[in-house]
Coordinates of C-alpha atoms in Angstrom, one line a residue:
Chain A
M1 CA -67.9 9.9 35.3
I2 CA -68.5 6.2 35.6
A3 CA -71.6 5.1 33.8
N4 CA -73.5 2.0 34.1
T5 CA -74.2 2.3 30.5
P6 CA -70.8 1.1 29.1
R7 CA -69.4 1.5 25.5
F8 CA -69.8 -1.5 23.4
L9 CA -66.9 -1.8 21.0
D10 CA -66.3 -4.5 18.4
Q11 CA -62.8 -6.1 18.0
G12 CA -63.6 -7.9 14.8
E13 CA -67.0 -9.7 14.2
A14 CA -66.5 -12.3 17.0
T15 CA -65.3 -10.1 19.9
L16 CA -67.2 -7.5 21.9
V17 CA -65.4 -5.2 24.2
V18 CA -67.6 -3.7 27.0
E19 CA -65.8 -0.6 28.3
F20 CA -66.7 1.0 31.7
G21 CA -64.1 3.8 31.8
D22 CA -60.7 4.9 31.0
S23 CA -58.7 4.7 34.2
V24 CA -57.4 2.1 36.7
D25 CA -60.1 2.5 39.3
P26 CA -61.5 0.0 41.8
E27 CA -65.1 1.0 41.1
I28 CA -64.7 0.6 37.3
N29 CA -63.1 -2.7 37.8
A30 CA -65.8 -3.8 40.2
K31 CA -68.3 -3.3 37.5
V32 CA -66.2 -5.3 35.0
L33 CA -65.9 -8.1 37.4
F34 CA -69.6 -8.0 38.2
L35 CA -70.5 -8.3 34.6
D36 CA -68.0 -11.0 34.1
V37 CA -69.4 -13.3 36.9
E38 CA -73.1 -12.7 36.0
L39 CA -72.6 -13.2 32.3
N40 CA -70.7 -16.4 32.9
S41 CA -73.3 -17.7 35.3
K42 CA -75.9 -17.4 32.6
K43 CA -74.5 -20.1 30.2
V44 CA -75.4 -18.1 27.1
S45 CA -75.1 -20.4 24.0
G46 CA -72.5 -19.1 21.7
L47 CA -70.6 -17.3 24.3
Q48 CA -67.0 -18.6 24.3
E49 CA -64.7 -16.8 26.7
T50 CA -64.4 -13.6 28.7
T51 CA -61.4 -11.8 29.7
P52 CA -61.7 -9.1 32.4
S53 CA -59.1 -6.3 32.6
Y54 CA -58.9 -3.0 34.6
R55 CA -61.7 -1.2 32.9
S56 CA -63.3 -3.4 30.4
L57 CA -64.5 -7.0 29.6
L58 CA -63.5 -8.8 26.5
I59 CA -66.2 -11.2 25.2
C60 CA -65.3 -13.8 22.6
Y61 CA -68.5 -15.1 21.0
E62 CA -69.6 -17.0 17.8
P63 CA -71.7 -14.4 15.9
L64 CA -73.2 -17.2 13.8
E65 CA -74.8 -18.7 17.0
L66 CA -75.2 -15.5 19.2
K67 CA -76.4 -12.4 17.7
R68 CA -74.6 -9.2 18.9
A69 CA -77.9 -7.4 19.6
L70 CA -79.0 -10.3 21.8
L71 CA -75.6 -10.3 23.6
I72 CA -76.0 -6.6 24.3
E73 CA -79.5 -7.1 25.5
I74 CA -78.3 -9.7 28.0
I75 CA -75.5 -7.5 29.2
E76 CA -77.8 -4.5 29.6
E77 CA -80.2 -6.7 31.7
I78 CA -77.4 -7.7 33.9
L79 CA -76.2 -4.1 34.3
S80 CA -79.7 -2.8 35.2
K81 CA -79.3 -4.7 38.5
L82 CA -76.2 -2.5 39.2
N83 CA -78.1 0.6 40.3
N84 CA -75.6 3.4 41.2
F85 CA -73.8 1.4 43.8
P86 CA -70.5 -0.2 43.1
P87 CA -71.2 -3.9 43.4
M88 CA -69.9 -5.8 46.4
L89 CA -67.4 -8.5 45.4
S90 CA -67.5 -11.8 47.1
G91 CA -63.8 -12.3 46.4
R92 CA -61.5 -14.2 48.7
V93 CA -58.8 -12.8 50.8
W94 CA -55.3 -14.3 50.5
T95 CA -52.3 -13.8 52.7
I96 CA -49.1 -14.4 50.6
P97 CA -45.8 -14.7 52.2
C98 CA -43.1 -12.6 50.7
C99 CA -39.3 -12.4 51.5
Y100 CA -37.8 -9.0 50.9
D101 CA -34.3 -10.2 51.7
G102 CA -31.6 -8.6 49.5
S103 CA -30.9 -11.8 47.6
F104 CA -34.5 -12.0 46.4
A105 CA -34.9 -8.2 45.8
E106 CA -32.5 -7.6 42.9
D107 CA -33.9 -4.1 42.2
L108 CA -34.5 -2.9 45.7
T109 CA -31.6 -0.6 45.9
E110 CA -32.4 0.8 42.5
A111 CA -36.1 1.4 43.4
A112 CA -35.2 2.9 46.8
Q113 CA -33.1 5.4 45.0
A114 CA -35.7 6.2 42.4
L115 CA -38.3 6.7 45.1
S116 CA -35.9 8.5 47.5
L117 CA -36.7 6.1 50.3
P118 CA -34.5 4.2 52.7
K119 CA -34.3 0.6 51.5
E120 CA -36.0 -0.7 54.7
D121 CA -39.2 1.4 54.1
I122 CA -39.9 -0.5 50.9
S123 CA -41.0 -3.8 52.6
R124 CA -42.7 -1.9 55.4
L125 CA -44.7 0.1 52.9
H126 CA -45.4 -2.9 50.6
T127 CA -47.0 -5.0 53.4
Q128 CA -49.3 -2.2 54.6
P129 CA -52.3 -2.2 52.2
S130 CA -54.6 -4.8 51.0
Y131 CA -54.4 -5.2 47.3
R132 CA -57.0 -6.0 44.8
V133 CA -56.4 -8.5 42.0
Y134 CA -57.4 -6.4 39.0
M135 CA -56.5 -8.8 36.2
Y136 CA -54.1 -11.4 34.8
G137 CA -52.1 -10.5 31.7
F138 CA -48.7 -10.6 30.0
A139 CA -48.1 -14.3 30.7
P140 CA -49.8 -17.2 32.5
G141 CA -50.5 -16.4 36.1
W142 CA -49.1 -12.9 36.1
C143 CA -51.3 -11.1 38.5
Y144 CA -51.8 -7.3 38.5
L145 CA -52.6 -5.8 41.9
G146 CA -54.1 -2.5 42.6
G147 CA -53.7 -0.6 45.9
L148 CA -50.0 0.2 45.9
P149 CA -49.1 3.1 48.3
Q150 CA -48.5 6.3 46.6
A151 CA -44.9 6.4 48.1
L152 CA -44.1 3.2 46.2
S153 CA -45.3 4.5 42.8
L154 CA -42.7 4.9 40.2
P155 CA -42.7 4.6 36.4
R156 CA -41.6 1.3 34.7
R157 CA -38.2 1.1 33.3
L158 CA -37.7 2.3 29.7
T159 CA -35.6 -0.8 29.0
P160 CA -36.7 -4.1 30.3
R161 CA -34.6 -5.9 32.9
S162 CA -33.4 -9.4 32.6
P163 CA -36.1 -12.2 33.2
T164 CA -37.7 -12.2 36.6
P165 CA -37.7 -15.5 38.6
N166 CA -40.9 -17.4 39.3
G167 CA -42.6 -15.8 42.4
A168 CA -41.0 -12.4 41.8
I169 CA -42.9 -9.6 43.7
M170 CA -42.6 -6.4 41.6
I171 CA -43.7 -2.8 41.6
G172 CA -44.1 -0.5 38.6
G173 CA -46.5 1.9 37.0
G174 CA -48.4 2.5 40.4
L175 CA -49.2 -1.3 40.7
S176 CA -47.8 -4.3 42.2
L177 CA -47.2 -7.6 40.3
I178 CA -46.6 -11.3 41.1
G179 CA -44.7 -13.0 38.4
T180 CA -44.6 -16.7 37.4
H181 CA -42.9 -17.7 34.2
P182 CA -39.6 -15.9 33.8
M183 CA -40.0 -13.0 31.4
P184 CA -38.0 -9.7 30.8
T185 CA -40.0 -6.8 32.2
G186 CA -39.8 -3.1 33.0
W187 CA -40.9 -3.7 36.6
Y188 CA -38.7 -3.6 39.8
V189 CA -38.3 -6.8 41.8
I190 CA -38.5 -6.1 45.5
G191 CA -39.0 -9.6 46.9
R192 CA -40.1 -13.1 46.2
T193 CA -42.9 -15.5 47.3
P194 CA -42.3 -19.2 47.6
E195 CA -46.0 -19.6 46.6
R196 CA -46.9 -20.5 42.9
L197 CA -49.7 -18.6 41.4
F198 CA -49.7 -20.9 38.4
S199 CA -48.8 -24.6 38.6
I200 CA -49.9 -26.9 35.7
N201 CA -50.1 -30.1 37.9
R202 CA -52.1 -28.5 40.7
D203 CA -55.9 -28.2 40.9
P204 CA -56.6 -25.4 40.5
P205 CA -53.7 -24.4 38.4
F206 CA -54.4 -20.7 39.0
L207 CA -54.6 -19.6 42.6
L208 CA -56.1 -16.2 42.5
S209 CA -59.1 -14.7 40.7
P210 CA -59.8 -11.2 39.6
G211 CA -61.6 -9.4 42.5
D212 CA -59.7 -11.3 45.2
T213 CA -57.8 -9.4 47.9
V214 CA -54.1 -10.0 48.6
L215 CA -52.2 -9.1 51.7
F216 CA -48.4 -9.6 51.8
E217 CA -46.8 -11.1 54.9
K218 CA -43.1 -10.4 55.3
I219 CA -41.0 -13.6 56.0
T220 CA -37.4 -14.4 56.7
L221 CA -35.0 -16.2 54.4
A222 CA -35.2 -19.3 56.6
R223 CA -39.0 -19.3 56.4
F224 CA -38.9 -18.9 52.8
F225 CA -36.9 -22.0 52.2
D226 CA -39.1 -23.9 54.6
L227 CA -42.3 -22.8 52.8
E228 CA -40.7 -23.4 49.3
R229 CA -40.1 -27.1 50.3
R230 CA -43.7 -27.5 51.1
V231 CA -44.8 -25.8 47.9
M232 CA -42.6 -28.2 46.0
N233 CA -44.5 -31.0 47.7
G234 CA -47.7 -29.6 46.2
E235 CA -48.9 -27.7 49.2
I236 CA -50.7 -24.4 48.9
I237 CA -49.1 -22.1 51.6
A238 CA -51.0 -18.9 50.9
K239 CA -53.7 -18.5 53.5
M240 CA -57.3 -17.9 52.2
A241 CA -60.4 -16.5 53.9
D242 CA -63.7 -15.4 52.6
S243 CA -64.1 -11.6 52.6
Q244 CA -67.6 -11.5 53.9
Chain B
M1 CA -48.7 -50.3 17.9
N2 CA -46.4 -47.3 18.4
A3 CA -44.6 -45.3 15.9
E4 CA -42.5 -42.2 16.0
L5 CA -42.1 -39.0 13.9
L6 CA -38.4 -38.1 13.7
I7 CA -37.3 -34.6 13.2
H8 CA -34.2 -34.6 11.1
A9 CA -33.9 -30.8 10.8
A10 CA -36.1 -27.9 11.7
G11 CA -35.8 -24.2 11.2
P12 CA -36.9 -21.8 14.0
C13 CA -40.4 -21.9 15.2
V14 CA -41.5 -25.3 13.9
T15 CA -44.1 -26.2 16.6
L16 CA -46.9 -28.6 17.4
Q17 CA -50.4 -26.9 17.1
D18 CA -54.0 -27.9 17.6
K19 CA -57.0 -25.6 17.4
G20 CA -55.6 -23.6 20.4
R21 CA -56.0 -23.4 24.2
Y22 CA -59.2 -21.6 24.9
G23 CA -60.8 -20.5 28.1
Y24 CA -57.7 -19.4 29.9
R25 CA -57.1 -15.9 28.6
R26 CA -58.5 -14.6 31.9
Y27 CA -55.5 -16.1 33.7
G28 CA -53.0 -14.7 31.2
V29 CA -52.7 -17.8 29.0
T30 CA -52.4 -17.2 25.2
P31 CA -54.6 -19.5 23.0
A32 CA -51.8 -20.1 20.5
G33 CA -53.1 -22.5 17.9
P34 CA -52.3 -22.3 14.1
M35 CA -51.4 -19.1 12.3
D36 CA -53.5 -20.2 9.3
Y37 CA -56.5 -22.1 10.6
Q38 CA -57.8 -22.8 7.1
A39 CA -54.6 -24.5 6.0
F40 CA -54.4 -26.3 9.4
A41 CA -57.9 -27.5 8.9
A42 CA -57.3 -28.8 5.5
A43 CA -54.2 -30.8 6.6
T44 CA -55.7 -32.3 9.7
R45 CA -59.1 -33.2 8.2
A46 CA -57.5 -35.0 5.3
V47 CA -56.0 -37.5 7.8
N48 CA -58.6 -37.3 10.6
A49 CA -56.0 -35.7 12.9
S50 CA -56.5 -33.0 15.6
V51 CA -52.8 -31.8 15.7
A52 CA -50.3 -30.8 13.1
I53 CA -46.7 -29.7 12.9
E54 CA -46.7 -26.0 11.8
I55 CA -43.6 -25.4 9.7
S56 CA -42.2 -21.9 9.3
L57 CA -40.1 -20.5 6.4
G58 CA -37.1 -22.1 8.0
G59 CA -38.4 -25.5 6.8
A60 CA -38.2 -29.0 8.3
T61 CA -37.2 -32.5 7.3
L62 CA -39.0 -35.4 8.8
S63 CA -39.6 -39.2 8.6
C64 CA -41.6 -41.8 10.4
I65 CA -40.3 -44.8 12.3
G66 CA -42.1 -48.0 13.0
A67 CA -45.2 -47.8 10.8
P68 CA -46.5 -46.4 7.5
L69 CA -48.7 -43.4 7.9
A70 CA -51.1 -41.4 5.9
A71 CA -49.7 -37.9 5.8
A72 CA -51.0 -34.5 4.6
I73 CA -49.2 -31.2 3.9
V74 CA -51.2 -28.0 3.3
G75 CA -50.3 -24.3 3.5
G76 CA -49.0 -21.7 1.0
H77 CA -46.8 -22.8 -1.8
F78 CA -44.0 -24.6 0.1
D79 CA -41.4 -26.7 -1.7
C80 CA -42.4 -30.2 -0.3
R81 CA -40.3 -33.2 -1.5
L82 CA -40.6 -36.9 -0.7
D83 CA -37.3 -38.6 -1.3
G84 CA -36.4 -35.7 -3.5
K85 CA -39.6 -36.0 -5.6
K86 CA -41.7 -32.9 -5.6
L87 CA -45.2 -33.0 -4.1
P88 CA -48.0 -30.5 -4.8
S89 CA -48.2 -27.8 -2.1
A90 CA -51.5 -29.3 -0.8
C91 CA -51.7 -33.1 -0.8
R92 CA -52.2 -36.4 1.0
F93 CA -49.7 -39.2 0.5
P94 CA -48.4 -42.5 2.2
L95 CA -45.4 -41.9 4.3
T96 CA -43.4 -45.0 4.7
P97 CA -40.6 -45.6 7.2
E98 CA -37.9 -45.6 4.6
S99 CA -39.0 -42.2 3.1
L100 CA -37.6 -38.7 3.9
L101 CA -40.0 -35.7 3.7
T102 CA -38.4 -32.2 3.1
I103 CA -40.4 -29.1 3.5
R104 CA -38.9 -25.8 2.5
A105 CA -40.1 -22.3 1.8
G106 CA -41.3 -22.3 -1.7
E107 CA -42.7 -19.6 -4.0
S108 CA -45.1 -18.1 -1.5
G109 CA -46.7 -18.6 1.9
A110 CA -45.3 -18.4 5.4
W111 CA -46.7 -21.4 7.2
C112 CA -47.1 -25.1 6.2
Y113 CA -49.0 -27.8 8.1
F114 CA -48.0 -31.4 8.3
A115 CA -50.5 -33.9 9.8
V116 CA -50.6 -37.7 10.1
D117 CA -53.3 -40.2 10.9
A118 CA -52.2 -40.9 14.4
H119 CA -52.8 -40.2 18.0
L120 CA -50.2 -38.1 19.7
E121 CA -48.7 -39.8 22.9
S122 CA -48.3 -36.6 24.8
T123 CA -50.1 -34.7 27.6
K124 CA -52.5 -31.9 27.0
I125 CA -51.8 -28.9 29.1
L126 CA -54.9 -26.9 30.1
G127 CA -56.9 -28.9 27.5
S128 CA -54.7 -28.5 24.5
Y129 CA -51.5 -29.5 22.8
A130 CA -50.8 -26.2 21.3
S131 CA -47.2 -24.9 21.8
H132 CA -46.8 -21.4 23.1
T133 CA -43.1 -21.2 23.4
R134 CA -42.8 -17.8 25.0
S135 CA -44.7 -19.0 28.2
G136 CA -43.3 -22.5 28.0
I137 CA -46.7 -24.1 27.7
G138 CA -46.9 -27.2 25.5
L139 CA -43.8 -28.6 23.7
R140 CA -41.0 -26.2 22.8
S141 CA -40.0 -25.5 19.2
F142 CA -38.7 -28.7 17.4
T143 CA -35.0 -29.1 16.8
A144 CA -33.0 -31.8 14.9
G145 CA -33.2 -35.2 16.6
D146 CA -36.7 -34.7 18.3
R147 CA -39.0 -37.7 18.3
L148 CA -42.8 -37.6 18.7
L149 CA -44.4 -40.7 20.0
I150 CA -47.6 -41.5 18.1
T151 CA -50.1 -44.3 17.7
P152 CA -51.1 -44.8 14.2
L153 CA -54.9 -44.9 13.3
L154 CA -54.2 -47.5 10.6
T155 CA -56.0 -45.7 7.9
P156 CA -56.4 -48.0 4.8
P157 CA -53.6 -47.4 2.4
I158 CA -54.0 -44.1 0.6
E159 CA -53.0 -42.9 -2.9
Y160 CA -51.1 -39.8 -3.8
E161 CA -53.8 -37.2 -3.8
R162 CA -54.0 -33.5 -4.4
I163 CA -56.2 -31.6 -1.9
E164 CA -58.4 -29.0 -3.2
A165 CA -60.6 -26.7 -1.0
Q166 CA -62.5 -23.7 -1.7
W167 CA -61.4 -22.2 1.5
L168 CA -57.8 -22.5 0.6
S169 CA -58.1 -20.1 -2.4
E170 CA -55.4 -17.6 -2.5
N171 CA -56.7 -14.4 -3.8
K172 CA -54.6 -11.2 -3.2
T173 CA -57.6 -9.0 -2.7
P174 CA -57.2 -6.5 0.1
I175 CA -57.4 -7.9 3.6
R176 CA -60.8 -7.0 5.1
I177 CA -60.9 -5.2 8.4
M178 CA -63.4 -3.7 10.8
L179 CA -62.5 -0.4 12.5
G180 CA -61.9 -0.4 16.3
P181 CA -62.1 -1.0 19.1
Q182 CA -60.0 2.2 19.6
Q183 CA -60.2 4.0 16.3
D184 CA -61.2 7.2 18.2
Y185 CA -57.4 7.5 19.2
F186 CA -56.8 8.5 15.5
S187 CA -57.8 11.5 13.4
P188 CA -60.0 11.0 10.3
Q189 CA -56.9 11.7 8.2
S190 CA -54.9 9.0 9.9
L191 CA -57.8 6.5 9.5
Q192 CA -57.9 7.4 5.8
Q193 CA -54.2 7.0 5.5
F194 CA -54.3 3.5 7.2
L195 CA -57.1 2.3 4.8
T196 CA -55.6 3.7 1.6
M197 CA -51.9 3.0 2.1
Q198 CA -50.0 0.1 0.7
W199 CA -48.3 -1.6 3.7
R200 CA -45.4 -4.0 3.7
V201 CA -44.9 -6.9 6.2
G202 CA -41.9 -6.2 8.2
A203 CA -38.8 -8.4 8.9
H204 CA -39.7 -8.7 12.6
S205 CA -42.7 -10.7 12.1
D206 CA -43.4 -13.9 14.0
R207 CA -46.1 -16.0 15.7
M208 CA -46.7 -13.2 18.2
A209 CA -47.2 -10.3 15.8
Y210 CA -46.6 -9.0 12.2
T211 CA -45.1 -5.6 11.9
L212 CA -46.1 -3.4 9.0
E213 CA -44.0 -0.8 7.3
G214 CA -45.2 2.3 5.6
E215 CA -45.9 6.0 6.5
P216 CA -46.2 6.2 10.2
L217 CA -49.7 7.1 11.6
T218 CA -50.2 9.9 14.2
H219 CA -52.1 9.4 17.3
L220 CA -54.8 12.0 18.3
R221 CA -54.2 11.6 22.0
G222 CA -51.1 9.6 22.8
H223 CA -50.4 5.9 22.3
D224 CA -50.6 4.8 26.0
L225 CA -53.7 2.9 26.8
I226 CA -54.8 1.1 29.9
S227 CA -54.1 -2.5 29.0
D228 CA -57.2 -4.3 27.9
G229 CA -58.1 -7.6 26.2
A230 CA -56.5 -8.4 22.9
T231 CA -57.2 -11.1 20.3
M232 CA -55.5 -12.4 17.1
G233 CA -56.1 -10.0 14.2
A234 CA -56.2 -6.8 16.3
I235 CA -54.0 -4.0 14.8
Q236 CA -52.2 -2.1 17.4
I237 CA -50.5 1.3 16.8
P238 CA -47.5 1.9 19.2
G239 CA -45.6 5.1 19.7
S240 CA -43.7 4.6 16.4
G241 CA -47.0 4.9 14.4
L242 CA -46.3 1.7 12.5
P243 CA -48.9 -0.9 13.0
F244 CA -48.5 -4.3 14.4
V245 CA -51.0 -7.1 13.9
L246 CA -51.4 -9.4 16.8
M247 CA -51.1 -13.0 15.8
A248 CA -51.8 -16.5 17.3
D249 CA -49.1 -16.2 20.1
C250 CA -50.2 -12.6 21.2
Q251 CA -50.5 -11.7 24.9
P252 CA -54.1 -11.8 26.0
T253 CA -53.9 -8.1 27.0
G254 CA -52.3 -5.2 25.2
G255 CA -51.5 -1.5 26.0
Y256 CA -51.7 0.2 22.6
P257 CA -54.7 1.6 20.8
K258 CA -56.2 -0.9 18.2
I259 CA -57.1 1.0 15.2
A260 CA -58.8 -2.0 13.5
T261 CA -59.2 -5.7 13.5
I262 CA -58.8 -8.2 10.6
I263 CA -62.0 -10.2 10.1
G264 CA -61.9 -13.9 11.0
A265 CA -62.2 -15.1 7.4
D266 CA -59.2 -13.3 6.3
L267 CA -56.8 -14.1 9.2
G268 CA -55.4 -17.2 7.6
R269 CA -54.8 -15.5 4.3
F270 CA -53.0 -12.5 6.1
A271 CA -50.9 -15.0 8.1
Q272 CA -49.4 -16.4 4.8
Y273 CA -47.9 -13.1 3.8
R274 CA -44.1 -13.1 4.1
P275 CA -41.8 -10.3 5.4
G276 CA -41.5 -8.1 2.3
D277 CA -44.9 -8.7 0.8
S278 CA -47.2 -5.8 0.3
L279 CA -50.9 -5.5 1.1
R280 CA -53.9 -3.2 1.5
F281 CA -56.7 -3.1 3.8
E282 CA -60.4 -2.9 3.0
L283 CA -63.0 -1.6 5.4
V284 CA -66.0 -3.8 5.8
T285 CA -69.1 -3.6 8.0
L286 CA -70.0 -5.9 10.9
E287 CA -72.6 -7.6 8.6
Q288 CA -70.1 -8.1 5.7
A289 CA -67.6 -9.7 8.3
I290 CA -70.3 -12.1 9.5
N291 CA -71.4 -13.0 6.1
A292 CA -67.7 -13.9 5.2
R293 CA -67.5 -15.9 8.3
Y294 CA -70.7 -17.7 7.3
L295 CA -69.4 -18.5 3.8
L296 CA -66.1 -19.8 5.3
R297 CA -68.1 -22.2 7.7
E298 CA -70.1 -23.4 4.8
A299 CA -67.1 -24.1 2.8
L300 CA -65.4 -25.9 5.6
S301 CA -68.4 -28.1 6.2
A302 CA -68.7 -28.9 2.5
G303 CA -65.2 -30.4 2.8
A304 CA -62.2 -30.7 0.5
S305 CA -61.8 -32.8 -2.6
F306 CA -59.1 -35.2 -3.1
T307 CA -57.8 -35.9 -6.7
R308 CA -55.8 -39.0 -7.3
Q309 CA -52.5 -38.8 -9.1
D310 CA -51.1 -41.7 -11.1
T311 CA -48.1 -42.8 -8.9
K312 CA -45.5 -40.6 -7.2
F313 CA -45.4 -37.0 -8.3
S314 CA -42.5 -37.4 -10.5
D315 CA -42.3 -34.0 -12.1
L316 CA -44.0 -30.8 -11.2
G317 CA -44.4 -29.8 -14.8
L318 CA -46.2 -32.9 -15.6
L319 CA -48.4 -32.7 -12.6
S320 CA -51.3 -30.7 -14.1
H321 CA -51.6 -33.3 -17.0
N322 CA -51.3 -36.2 -14.7
L323 CA -54.7 -36.2 -13.1
I324 CA -56.8 -39.3 -13.3
G325 CA -59.6 -37.1 -12.2
G326 CA -62.6 -37.8 -10.2
V327 CA -63.4 -36.4 -6.8
I328 CA -62.9 -38.8 -3.9
S329 CA -65.1 -38.3 -0.9
A330 CA -63.9 -35.8 1.6
S331 CA -63.1 -37.0 5.1
D332 CA -64.5 -34.3 7.3
E333 CA -65.0 -34.3 11.0
P334 CA -67.2 -33.1 12.7
D335 CA -69.0 -31.6 9.7
Q336 CA -70.9 -33.9 7.4
P337 CA -69.0 -35.5 4.4
K338 CA -70.2 -34.9 1.0

């Protein structure tokens, strides 16, 4: 059951975790993101930083300025506006080009075998749904996407693979992931995007926000290199639209 | 006028740190920042700096080029020598271009901070100079031959001064923790074991996490958690049952149950433990943790005291008898000086 009354858990005296459930679920995540947006719009004195994740919101605050009881009061007031409906998110819809060509899909053969699917089916299935940006984590700009088709759901590797390149599109643990900084992971690389989700010299440095929607558009190798050149020149090539 | 800091030698994980990179956890960015904030604060405040070089057990050798600087070293009991002459483990001193400063692991402590009265001629990334080497944000770890361009603030010449600050007191009392946020993943017996056992800091400890060795804990309902936000001080229990404590370079999210969290006032003291050191935990309430936080803030705003020494610190044995005495005003930003 998903309650509007979350659990308030302390992670030390300066961090409050507001937990809405214990599963990866769009409705639970919507509540996390609703609270995140509303709380940050209030400019509460002593509130330092919030980190949304699948099912909870981490709130860093200065307890010598902001009393825990007052913080909870503010949160409960925000949540009283939720009623019983999952909140609508005003996230943006992004179309992100992805090349599933063999040279960019190091783990495609292995993933296809593990899923008992023909290799060609993977890109077809991966481009079908609209994904939801649940959270960032792991490393700067690493974006976790919910909505992966069941047919592509496979557990992560037990032993991490070699570092993934910037822009790697991965699947694992029932989710999809877009990588940035090269890191060793247990995820399977099935393609690559020329877009950069994180670029220090760009404003904004981070492209997607939790709550946004992502669609993947299959592109050829030639198109990839063309778009990559434009990205190198500072252009944002992912297409963006408002969801409502 | 420009000057440079020259790194002659550096062990692994000698990095540039400021207070940390806050506000970007939501994008997967680790705050980084100093392992021991209290030692960092003592070193940087002594010379009105905002950044320090954090030196690991591997040590470092440095000098300055182009201009004399006011320098400070603070953190644990490192073996710090200026042209071979031993310095106290927390002090402020003039660093002239012909001098060589050597910092090595001493009798205790794991992190030492070196700061100078200068602006760093470098670019902030997402509002901070802090190095997070795993994600490639900020400068990489220093290696021999590295140079840091700086602009000296031209502090009036300083003496050789010992730094004493109440917030640097190194007691070996248990490290205070609060339970949670996921203590309900453990049985009462496991919680009891966690609280009463003597733990040993493991060899695989670094800026990301400290591992703890002892009797493994058992989970009540598995060790897989849906990843959620994590902060420095959180104590995670993975499948092995042996705790690891998240430190300054930890990822912003984690997927193991967090049995407890070290309170803010004890984080620096915990960071100074070395692999092989033993420790115990002590459970405190939220109110006690907040009170400890308040006392630390008060101590920090009261500032450090600086005790002048006669000339160079010629001999450590003589040091304690060498004091001229008299407390010199603390330079303390942004808190009020004494």
